[in-house]
XYZ file of C-alpha atoms in Angstrom:
730
model
C 0.041 -0.010 0.022
C 2.726 2.466 1.041
C 4.788 1.661 -2.099
C 1.475 2.562 -4.328
C 1.074 5.788 -2.393
C 4.667 6.700 -2.880
C 4.291 5.925 -6.810
C 1.162 7.909 -7.032
C 2.608 11.109 -5.385
C 5.974 10.956 -6.694
C 4.789 10.530 -10.246
C 2.107 13.306 -9.937
C 3.784 15.851 -7.405
C 2.266 19.026 -9.010
C -1.263 17.519 -8.863
C -0.665 16.525 -5.362
C 0.562 20.026 -4.061
C -2.366 21.676 -6.107
C -4.919 19.416 -4.403
C -3.481 20.551 -1.064
C -3.630 23.970 -1.888
C -7.433 23.848 -2.983
C -8.256 21.936 0.055
C -6.616 24.786 2.292
C -8.184 27.672 0.652
C -11.641 25.921 0.715
C -11.421 24.799 4.309
C -9.948 28.115 5.624
C -12.548 30.207 3.667
C -15.594 28.435 4.963
C -14.567 27.181 8.568
C -16.604 28.652 11.359
C -14.707 30.475 14.106
C -13.404 28.130 17.128
C -15.678 28.655 20.144
C -14.061 28.862 23.618
C -15.452 28.535 27.106
C -13.695 29.202 30.399
C -16.888 28.271 32.509
C -15.550 25.094 34.563
C -19.018 23.939 35.240
C -19.759 23.636 31.504
C -17.126 20.837 31.400
C -19.040 18.366 33.610
C -22.112 16.363 32.731
C -25.622 16.919 34.089
C -25.737 14.003 36.261
C -22.997 15.495 38.905
C -24.329 17.181 42.012
C -22.957 20.660 41.342
C -24.402 20.901 38.158
C -27.903 19.704 39.486
C -27.523 22.484 41.929
C -26.637 24.889 39.364
C -29.824 23.910 37.412
C -32.059 24.223 40.427
C -30.665 27.709 41.289
C -31.777 28.708 37.743
C -35.159 27.364 38.021
C -35.849 28.331 41.658
C -34.101 31.693 41.877
C -34.080 33.038 38.227
C -33.091 36.458 39.580
C -30.685 35.288 42.208
C -27.539 37.412 42.640
C -24.543 35.619 41.642
C -21.544 37.987 40.915
C -19.556 37.557 37.738
C -17.332 40.452 38.312
C -16.030 41.876 41.516
C -14.419 45.381 41.898
C -12.194 45.527 44.917
C -11.455 48.828 46.465
C -8.632 49.842 48.959
C -6.685 53.267 49.611
C -3.716 54.010 47.744
C -1.700 54.425 51.004
C -3.050 51.032 52.275
C -4.939 52.653 55.207
C -8.615 52.227 56.345
C -11.354 53.597 54.173
C -12.632 57.054 55.187
C -16.106 58.166 55.056
C -15.183 60.219 51.985
C -13.598 56.926 50.344
C -16.797 55.057 51.234
C -18.959 57.759 49.268
C -16.780 57.432 46.341
C -17.416 53.679 46.443
C -21.028 54.275 46.577
C -20.993 56.847 43.694
C -18.774 54.537 41.442
C -21.094 51.635 41.960
C -24.171 53.667 41.153
C -22.733 55.047 38.154
C -21.556 51.690 36.954
C -25.027 50.386 37.128
C -26.405 53.441 35.080
C -24.111 52.445 32.264
C -26.064 49.670 30.867
C -23.060 47.504 29.680
C -23.792 44.693 27.702
C -24.405 41.413 29.730
C -24.544 43.217 33.004
C -27.755 42.783 34.793
C -27.206 44.202 38.181
C -24.581 46.178 40.015
C -24.674 46.425 44.087
C -22.330 47.369 46.823
C -20.721 44.507 48.658
C -19.812 43.933 52.146
C -16.771 45.750 53.372
C -13.776 43.918 54.991
C -13.863 43.385 58.900
C -10.483 45.401 58.996
C -12.053 48.377 57.263
C -9.456 48.431 54.432
C -11.592 46.984 51.422
C -14.782 47.516 49.899
C -16.683 45.799 46.903
C -18.867 46.369 44.080
C -20.543 43.228 42.840
C -21.604 42.896 39.275
C -24.184 40.231 38.022
C -24.201 38.966 34.506
C -26.472 36.931 32.300
C -25.734 33.489 33.629
C -26.714 31.854 30.308
C -23.577 33.128 28.799
C -21.013 32.243 31.791
C -17.712 31.624 30.402
C -18.489 33.033 26.839
C -16.085 35.548 25.219
C -18.978 37.956 25.134
C -18.583 38.122 29.168
C -14.996 38.629 28.783
C -15.613 41.706 26.536
C -17.987 43.074 29.198
C -15.241 42.785 31.771
C -12.997 44.588 29.657
C -15.580 47.347 29.440
C -16.145 47.409 33.359
C -12.345 47.321 34.127
C -11.871 50.577 32.009
C -14.867 52.409 33.293
C -14.143 51.410 36.995
C -10.907 52.833 36.816
C -11.862 55.808 34.987
C -14.601 56.516 37.488
C -11.945 56.128 40.276
C -9.789 58.674 39.075
C -9.166 61.938 41.218
C -10.032 59.815 44.473
C -7.749 58.266 46.993
C -8.885 54.732 45.732
C -7.160 51.818 43.934
C -9.571 49.743 42.369
C -9.101 46.356 40.666
C -11.510 44.074 38.618
C -11.763 40.393 39.646
C -14.356 37.534 39.343
C -14.968 34.810 36.709
C -15.516 37.297 33.724
C -12.439 39.096 34.501
C -10.474 35.722 34.993
C -11.923 34.817 31.413
C -10.629 38.153 30.135
C -7.120 37.988 31.505
C -7.014 34.135 30.516
C -7.729 35.309 27.095
C -4.956 37.660 27.018
C -2.598 35.375 28.476
C -3.303 32.734 26.101
C -2.694 35.172 23.026
C 0.627 35.918 24.523
C 1.728 32.372 25.346
C 0.509 31.373 21.616
C 2.735 33.832 20.246
C 5.692 32.820 22.528
C 5.252 29.104 21.714
C 4.747 29.889 18.292
C 8.065 31.836 17.720
C 9.893 29.400 20.079
C 8.671 26.302 18.145
C 9.487 27.806 14.507
C 13.141 28.962 15.893
C 13.805 25.466 17.361
C 12.737 23.491 14.452
C 14.547 25.960 12.037
C 17.947 25.920 13.911
C 17.746 22.298 14.675
C 17.273 21.319 11.076
C 19.938 23.578 9.866
C 22.378 22.080 12.272
C 21.380 18.324 11.105
C 21.202 18.880 7.380
C 23.049 22.156 6.839
C 20.526 22.864 4.155
C 18.264 25.981 4.318
C 15.467 24.489 2.001
C 15.242 21.457 4.285
C 15.157 23.627 7.328
C 12.218 25.813 5.993
C 10.372 23.142 4.132
C 8.567 21.472 7.208
C 7.772 24.850 8.599
C 6.156 25.897 5.410
C 4.246 22.547 4.625
C 3.118 22.233 8.400
C 1.763 25.848 8.252
C -0.400 24.781 5.540
C -1.477 21.474 7.410
C -2.057 23.656 10.373
C -4.713 25.830 8.690
C -6.464 22.808 7.205
C -6.356 21.150 10.557
C -7.673 24.098 12.520
C -10.716 24.320 9.999
C -11.631 20.774 10.315
C -11.292 21.011 14.269
C -13.600 24.149 14.094
C -16.183 22.136 12.005
C -15.989 19.247 14.243
C -16.452 21.315 17.226
C -19.622 23.057 15.915
C -20.946 19.971 14.293
C -20.739 17.813 17.641
C -21.296 20.662 19.920
C -18.159 20.358 21.863
C -16.540 22.491 24.483
C -13.361 24.465 23.567
C -10.732 25.954 25.987
C -8.202 28.469 25.177
C -5.198 26.334 26.341
C -6.066 23.902 23.290
C -4.768 26.455 20.764
C -1.466 26.593 22.283
C -1.226 22.486 22.539
C -2.343 22.303 18.869
C 0.693 24.518 17.788
C 3.139 22.376 19.572
C 1.524 18.904 18.401
C 1.118 20.015 14.559
C 4.655 21.359 14.443
C 6.373 18.840 16.722
C 4.762 15.619 15.243
C 5.007 17.071 11.661
C 8.688 17.475 12.045
C 8.931 13.958 13.527
C 7.179 12.504 10.539
C 9.157 14.840 8.063
C 12.549 13.499 9.785
C 11.448 9.901 9.566
C 11.072 10.149 5.943
C 14.191 12.420 5.121
C 16.604 10.344 6.882
C 15.453 7.256 5.059
C 15.154 9.194 1.780
C 18.972 10.312 2.233
C 19.789 6.717 2.998
C 18.286 5.461 -0.116
C 20.236 8.170 -2.329
C 23.463 7.224 -0.630
C 22.731 3.416 -1.588
C 22.764 4.622 -5.264
C 18.830 4.931 -5.858
C 17.774 7.285 -8.492
C 16.074 10.288 -6.820
C 12.312 9.771 -7.457
C 12.871 6.125 -6.892
C 14.620 6.967 -3.641
C 11.488 8.751 -2.229
C 8.991 5.865 -3.484
C 11.402 3.424 -1.454
C 11.438 5.494 1.463
C 7.847 5.985 1.675
C 7.506 2.040 1.231
C 10.264 1.447 4.047
C 9.177 3.980 6.579
C 5.511 4.450 5.612
C 4.389 1.757 7.859
C 6.172 3.035 10.854
C 4.879 6.524 10.456
C 1.246 5.295 9.941
C 1.563 3.107 12.956
C 3.070 5.830 14.922
C 0.242 8.226 13.910
C -2.252 5.522 14.587
C -1.129 4.960 18.077
C -1.354 8.716 18.558
C -4.828 9.155 16.865
C -6.243 6.290 19.021
C -4.867 7.471 22.334
C -6.393 11.141 21.589
C -9.699 9.685 20.375
C -9.711 7.622 23.795
C -10.437 11.213 25.345
C -14.052 11.132 24.073
C -14.570 8.546 27.006
C -13.635 11.424 29.336
C -16.497 12.910 31.377
C -14.985 16.446 31.233
C -16.137 18.503 28.151
C -12.912 20.191 27.485
C -11.081 16.750 27.304
C -13.940 15.368 24.983
C -13.169 18.235 22.585
C -9.349 18.099 23.038
C -9.422 14.225 21.958
C -10.989 14.687 18.566
C -9.044 18.051 17.764
C -5.666 16.605 18.501
C -6.761 13.349 16.628
C -7.819 15.538 13.601
C -4.273 17.422 13.655
C -2.323 14.131 13.639
C -4.532 12.647 10.981
C -4.024 15.663 8.654
C -0.269 15.576 9.671
C 0.043 11.884 8.633
C -1.728 12.272 5.283
C 0.570 15.149 4.571
C 3.710 13.043 5.814
C 2.915 10.510 3.260
C 1.799 12.654 0.343
C 2.486 16.392 0.477
C 6.108 16.135 1.853
C 7.149 13.306 -0.679
C 5.595 15.247 -3.471
C 7.505 18.552 -2.519
C 10.652 16.923 -1.907
C 10.532 14.658 -5.110
C 9.857 17.687 -7.346
C 12.910 19.336 -5.803
C 15.063 16.246 -5.899
C 18.521 16.143 -4.417
C 18.893 19.964 -4.524
C 16.753 19.811 -1.295
C 19.983 19.223 0.589
C 21.836 22.194 -1.167
C 24.509 23.683 -0.407
C 25.525 20.503 1.660
C 27.053 17.625 -0.009
C 27.213 15.541 2.945
C 24.107 13.480 1.755
C 26.333 12.036 -1.000
C 28.375 10.057 1.239
C 28.363 8.187 4.558
C 29.447 10.016 7.652
C 32.425 8.491 9.660
C 30.972 9.487 13.048
C 31.003 6.329 15.239
C 28.762 7.435 18.119
C 25.708 5.390 17.156
C 27.784 2.497 16.010
C 29.549 2.506 19.694
C 25.947 2.698 21.204
C 24.774 -0.312 18.927
C 27.864 -2.295 19.820
C 27.076 -1.612 23.542
C 23.508 -2.902 23.302
C 24.725 -5.947 21.147
C 27.317 -7.065 23.569
C 25.715 -6.117 27.083
C 21.909 -5.934 26.503
C 21.293 -7.234 30.109
C 23.449 -4.446 31.756
C 21.846 -1.817 29.344
C 18.425 -2.824 30.149
C 19.064 -3.096 33.873
C 20.645 0.475 34.028
C 17.902 2.039 31.905
C 15.081 0.355 33.803
C 16.758 1.328 36.978
C 16.718 5.072 35.910
C 12.885 4.846 35.046
C 12.034 3.088 38.283
C 13.722 5.556 40.407
C 12.233 8.469 38.787
C 8.656 6.752 39.023
C 8.959 6.922 42.722
C 8.015 10.501 42.879
C 4.606 9.680 41.692
C 3.687 8.686 45.392
C 3.899 12.309 46.267
C 1.462 13.447 43.524
C -1.336 15.999 44.537
C -3.931 17.673 42.131
C -5.025 21.326 42.138
C -8.272 22.181 40.336
C -8.229 26.028 40.039
C -8.082 26.156 36.106
C -8.460 29.706 36.017
C -5.422 30.587 38.119
C -3.376 27.939 36.595
C -3.799 29.130 33.004
C -2.527 32.585 33.899
C 0.293 34.455 35.805
C -0.326 35.471 39.365
C 0.371 38.990 38.271
C -2.852 39.289 36.246
C -5.313 41.781 37.788
C -7.966 39.170 38.371
C -5.577 36.906 40.150
C -4.323 39.751 42.352
C -7.847 40.273 43.307
C -8.402 36.845 44.114
C -5.398 36.669 46.332
C -6.334 40.146 48.220
C -9.870 38.874 48.735
C -8.652 35.806 50.432
C -6.476 37.905 52.989
C -9.035 40.538 53.394
C -12.113 38.320 53.987
C -12.767 34.509 54.798
C -10.725 32.442 52.150
C -13.902 30.925 50.904
C -16.006 34.323 50.759
C -15.036 35.076 47.118
C -16.906 31.683 46.087
C -19.156 30.666 48.788
C -21.007 27.158 48.856
C -24.663 27.095 48.339
C -26.898 24.106 49.802
C -30.251 24.077 48.219
C -32.884 22.315 50.163
C -36.292 21.423 48.112
C -39.426 19.857 49.023
C -40.110 16.376 47.576
C -43.791 16.758 47.509
C -44.259 20.039 46.147
C -45.512 21.500 49.591
C -43.749 24.515 51.376
C -40.839 23.399 53.721
C -41.585 23.836 57.324
C -39.863 27.027 58.391
C -39.203 25.778 61.813
C -36.496 23.366 60.766
C -34.270 26.273 59.350
C -32.379 27.314 62.503
C -31.473 23.842 63.204
C -30.300 22.767 59.655
C -28.240 26.112 59.550
C -26.412 25.235 62.907
C -25.674 21.638 61.689
C -24.140 23.162 58.418
C -22.136 25.752 60.337
C -20.749 22.998 62.749
C -19.084 21.154 59.836
C -15.228 21.383 60.300
C -13.790 23.642 57.846
C -17.111 25.845 57.707
C -16.458 29.582 58.570
C -20.253 30.293 58.777
C -23.509 29.424 57.335
C -26.905 31.587 56.959
C -30.362 31.149 55.219
C -29.929 33.222 52.152
C -33.155 33.257 50.374
C -36.480 31.226 49.718
C -38.340 30.926 46.355
C -41.796 32.566 46.251
C -43.676 29.220 46.551
C -41.537 28.165 49.912
C -40.630 24.823 48.132
C -36.795 25.652 47.749
C -34.327 27.238 50.113
C -31.004 28.450 49.738
C -28.429 28.316 52.545
C -25.086 29.975 52.014
C -22.084 28.052 53.494
C -18.832 30.091 53.645
C -15.749 27.807 53.964
C -12.511 28.773 55.670
C -10.487 27.753 52.695
C -10.096 28.942 48.982
C -12.362 27.080 46.915
C -9.757 24.905 44.810
C -7.686 23.764 47.791
C -7.610 20.277 49.190
C -8.897 21.273 52.283
C -11.909 22.991 50.772
C -12.719 19.799 48.701
C -12.479 17.740 51.875
C -14.875 20.388 53.658
C -17.453 20.548 50.953
C -17.388 16.541 51.067
C -18.361 16.858 54.723
C -21.150 19.654 53.891
C -22.707 17.208 51.410
C -22.797 14.358 53.734
C -24.430 16.522 56.659
C -26.683 18.321 54.016
C -27.766 15.089 52.698
C -28.302 13.169 55.906
C -29.768 15.985 58.076
C -32.226 17.034 55.380
C -35.610 17.401 57.067
C -38.356 14.794 56.101
C -39.910 15.294 52.871
C -36.896 17.306 51.642
C -33.668 16.600 49.526
C -30.575 18.767 49.459
C -28.011 19.386 46.719
C -24.828 21.337 47.250
C -23.398 23.722 44.529
C -20.638 26.442 44.370
C -17.134 26.242 43.166
C -15.849 24.145 45.706
C -18.565 21.622 44.597
C -17.611 21.943 41.137
C -14.066 21.292 41.812
C -15.121 18.092 43.959
C -17.036 16.706 41.053
C -14.121 17.477 38.541
C -11.829 15.502 41.047
C -14.302 12.584 40.802
C -14.569 12.936 36.997
C -10.899 12.805 36.574
C -10.407 9.929 38.726
C -13.136 8.082 36.591
C -11.171 9.134 33.322
C -7.975 7.594 35.039
C -9.977 4.121 35.227
C -11.441 4.349 31.643
C -9.411 6.452 29.326
C -5.944 4.929 30.525
C -6.663 1.138 29.951
C -8.714 1.652 26.809
C -5.796 3.827 25.124
C -3.163 1.419 26.223
C -5.225 -1.586 24.919
C -5.757 0.162 21.640
C -1.927 1.015 21.347
C -1.084 -2.603 21.964
C -3.553 -3.636 19.261
C -1.790 -1.354 16.860
C 1.542 -2.561 17.927
C 0.315 -6.236 17.625
C -0.779 -5.708 13.994
C 2.410 -3.753 13.015
C 4.795 -6.311 14.500
C 2.556 -9.432 14.158
C 3.469 -10.385 17.722
C 1.737 -10.801 21.071
C 5.061 -10.624 23.040
C 6.416 -7.516 21.671
C 3.498 -5.118 22.541
C 3.464 -6.344 26.108
C 6.867 -5.210 27.009
C 6.656 -2.241 24.712
C 3.639 -0.766 26.510
C 5.275 -1.929 30.094
C 8.396 0.178 29.053
C 6.108 3.315 28.247
C 4.199 2.760 31.416
C 7.634 2.984 33.266
C 8.345 6.272 31.001
C 5.010 7.741 32.149
C 5.835 6.940 35.787
C 9.411 8.374 35.401
C 7.689 11.635 33.899
C 5.073 12.144 36.458
C 7.593 11.348 39.256
C 10.145 13.918 37.923
C 7.336 16.591 37.468
C 6.359 16.100 41.220
C 9.823 16.414 42.381
C 10.478 19.597 40.443
C 7.239 21.536 41.002
C 5.898 20.219 44.315
C 9.120 19.570 46.207
C 11.406 21.763 44.452
C 9.327 24.854 43.768
C 6.783 24.277 46.643
C 3.585 24.061 44.403
C 0.590 22.522 46.481
C -0.025 20.335 43.836
C -0.039 19.906 39.924
C -3.158 20.782 37.791
C -5.522 17.962 37.910
C -5.528 17.289 34.017
C -1.803 16.919 33.888
C -1.670 13.139 34.293
C -4.283 12.667 31.779
C -2.759 14.586 29.140
C 0.773 13.547 30.054
C -0.240 9.947 29.772
C -1.809 10.619 26.120
C 1.259 12.586 24.910
C 3.973 10.444 26.553
C 2.396 7.062 25.853
C 1.122 7.954 22.340
C 3.898 10.167 20.999
C 6.591 8.378 23.014
C 5.438 5.184 21.388
C 6.493 6.664 18.079
C 10.157 6.377 18.708
C 9.775 2.643 19.934
C 7.780 1.633 16.987
C 10.405 3.246 14.619
C 13.392 1.415 16.575
C 11.436 -1.906 16.688
C 10.340 -1.638 12.985
C 14.028 -0.999 11.916
C 15.136 -3.823 14.156
C 12.786 -6.141 12.455
C 14.097 -4.880 9.340
C 17.598 -5.858 10.175
C 16.436 -9.104 11.485
C 14.839 -10.065 8.479
C 18.119 -9.594 6.588
C 19.468 -12.476 8.255
C 20.955 -10.943 11.491
C 20.526 -12.812 14.713
C 18.539 -10.750 17.786
C 21.568 -9.260 19.516
C 23.180 -8.210 16.133
C 19.938 -6.594 14.674
C 19.282 -4.875 17.858
C 22.805 -3.268 17.705
C 22.483 -2.293 13.749
C 18.750 -0.974 14.458
C 20.185 1.396 17.129
C 22.969 2.431 14.546
C 20.753 3.083 11.647
C 17.722 4.476 13.436
C 19.529 6.230 16.471
C 20.015 9.343 14.539
C 16.592 9.647 13.389
C 15.246 9.033 16.964
C 17.622 11.324 18.649
C 16.884 14.323 16.016
C 13.089 13.873 16.246
C 13.011 13.372 19.922
C 15.196 16.431 20.537
C 13.067 18.576 18.301
C 9.768 17.191 19.835
C 10.785 17.648 23.262
C 12.212 21.097 22.681
C 9.098 22.261 20.943
C 6.808 20.994 23.969
C 9.307 22.857 26.255
C 8.407 26.217 24.691
C 4.912 25.703 26.291
C 7.032 26.820 29.333
C 7.311 30.315 28.076
C 3.525 30.994 28.390
C 4.099 32.094 31.822
C 1.134 30.193 33.628
C 1.233 27.059 35.922
C -0.678 24.819 33.417
C 1.370 25.333 30.394
C 4.587 25.394 32.414
C 3.799 22.230 34.154
C 2.609 20.525 30.933
C 5.635 21.827 28.768
C 8.040 20.363 31.208
C 6.227 17.127 31.803
C 5.666 16.216 28.119
C 9.100 17.274 26.810
C 10.692 15.309 29.638
C 8.639 12.581 28.913
C 9.537 12.557 25.279
C 13.078 12.817 26.129
C 12.871 9.824 28.157
C 10.987 8.003 25.466
C 13.484 8.764 22.647
C 16.756 8.720 24.614
C 16.148 5.932 27.420
C 13.356 3.883 26.158
C 13.781 3.825 22.455
C 17.638 3.976 22.484
C 18.508 1.428 25.094
C 15.580 -0.151 27.002
C 13.565 -1.378 23.944
C 16.350 -2.817 21.637
C 18.258 -4.433 24.617
C 14.839 -6.118 26.023
C 14.184 -7.277 22.441
C 17.769 -8.662 22.313
C 17.380 -10.447 25.354
C 14.221 -12.016 24.578
C 15.397 -13.098 21.089
C 13.129 -14.755 18.593
C 10.486 -15.204 21.244
C 9.867 -11.528 21.217
C 8.056 -12.106 17.792
C 5.854 -14.835 19.031
C 3.410 -16.316 17.617
C 4.683 -15.113 14.178
C 8.041 -14.965 12.684
C 8.347 -11.486 11.740
C 11.975 -11.386 12.516
C 12.923 -14.149 10.297
C 14.671 -13.609 6.701
C 12.301 -14.287 3.872
C 15.136 -15.443 1.852
C 18.625 -16.335 2.550
C 21.128 -13.409 1.859
C 23.569 -14.071 -0.848
C 26.395 -13.348 1.454
C 26.221 -12.972 5.413
C 26.701 -9.387 6.639
C 29.785 -9.547 8.679
C 30.553 -7.260 11.478
C 34.204 -6.400 11.683
C 36.124 -5.473 14.955
C 36.063 -1.666 14.013
C 32.390 -1.955 12.901
C 32.699 1.487 10.959
C 29.824 3.726 11.324
C 27.223 4.881 8.836
C 25.577 7.260 11.101
C 21.812 7.036 9.679
C 22.773 4.908 6.732
C 23.850 1.418 6.179
C 26.970 -0.728 7.456
C 29.501 -0.146 4.822
C 30.540 -3.736 5.073
C 27.058 -4.611 3.358
C 27.009 -1.947 0.795
C 27.489 -4.349 -2.163
C 25.444 -3.521 -5.150
C 22.636 -5.931 -4.654
C 22.188 -4.581 -1.066
C 22.126 -1.177 -2.354
C 19.278 -1.860 -4.819
C 17.084 -3.613 -2.360
C 13.404 -2.205 -2.315
């Protein structure tokens, strides 16, 4: 199949390129805009208690006041607010309400802090549009207006709350995307210039992947609209890295093999056909593993992961098709001039590094497997200290952003949970009004829960069938202690609900509690499904039952090592209270799926060497010699491109950038280079059971001897076997 694809695109390169350009223009011109939602409650299914509470609030208290934005006032000199200051706060609050800003429904004064240093203005927005870009736009107008109204006073005012957080998150995301895009571009360009010393080859993947990116983004927007999926601003940053990182990987897989075929004497167009034929199955299998792993995210209970999975799967699918059609067509059209001005492609390098590594694996596979496995196990010990945090808003932007400053100052000035109180909704089960005599006792029981600062009856609906009790926690809404406390509040609210009533608990802490439950569900569902499907792909590629088992075991060790290292650096080293809750899911998919690429490339080359008559240990050594340079270059570029996410300046992308780049480095330079080939060498022919995928199809005319000096060919063939017949093998 891959030879047929290679033949078609190499013989019709112009038509292939034109087809891609037409597709790009058509898709980009007609694709809808990609929506974005920063409301974390929208990521949960309706079956969760926090969502049931939100729906009950909408029904029972449609005009209930829930602030979407909070203006926090303090004196510029840090002193207590004077009577004049309080008059200014009242005036600003009144004038904001008169401005009739889009989305703003009500503007009211809030409670002053107990120390008299802070005052609040609370702004309610249309709850139907919570988390939507239009509320971020409203927050921008509010922020500008409130600062303008405070001019000439002694007040310093800042705008916080969920709408302001959405605005700051949006701005942070744009800055992060720009930095990530520039960093990714420069890393790929410089690395390819160093590897090939050919400007055309350095710019070619950036140009072609740029075209692929436009098509992929358009298709993702179509899919998001068609299936009514949720989107989050962080996805755009991840897409940049996935498209350029994975695309460059497949480009390198192909170009290293193309250069090898040219060195073996193939005519240029035939060299590309043979390259696609030889490496196409490995690229397709590697991409298939990534696509399957990403699609496993549709089993997630979290909306933004459900959207992220198909989005990334679409991106990798388009990249795969480009790697097998667009890039071969462009390169075959240019021919060997693609390597200009370097002439190194015409001869085998004399560098002996990968030959030496190959000899080490061949001669001492047990030692190599033991040392590399020990490194992975040691790093994995850090996973026992893993702790999750759930505040996606603060995790996706720097702490210096205005809304984050407001959040921190409110925690100090008021009860830590005051900015996001918990609501207990008590409803009648028979439709009759609830007996008011039970309220005081219920309030006391809620207030007595360990971790609760205070509780009070907030409001009743007009029929008296639903009552809202506000419970203020002692802790900030996203902390572990807040989640533990809201769990206890739920127990008391349910067990002590008066006869004929039932209770549901809402609020941000309740949402975070449900997200925690949902993520744990995803660990039990997404992980094993993705692993099983990747193993199936490996089994089909290798025609083996044994090899996929130890390949996935090695990838599992790589995941553990990556999570452990991330825990040690961010939790132990930098003092973070925990890692973002979604990190293990994202890391698992990227490290397991993309990291498997390098195992696939190495094991496919090992099988190829074995089919030419080499014994298992010799095949492992030769596979490392030939595929090692490709894995090293691709692994470095992909790890470095993911590391650019650390430039975004927020906890989520910093942690994700480090974890994924570290995991890919482990996958490329520990697993694929040493652990996988050495284990395969130790297991021998049994690694390919029940098939015989490693057995030679025909006896070679002359065995391939390995001399003592074993001259290196870098990424090419052993010079000892470069007879004309070997050079013409397809």
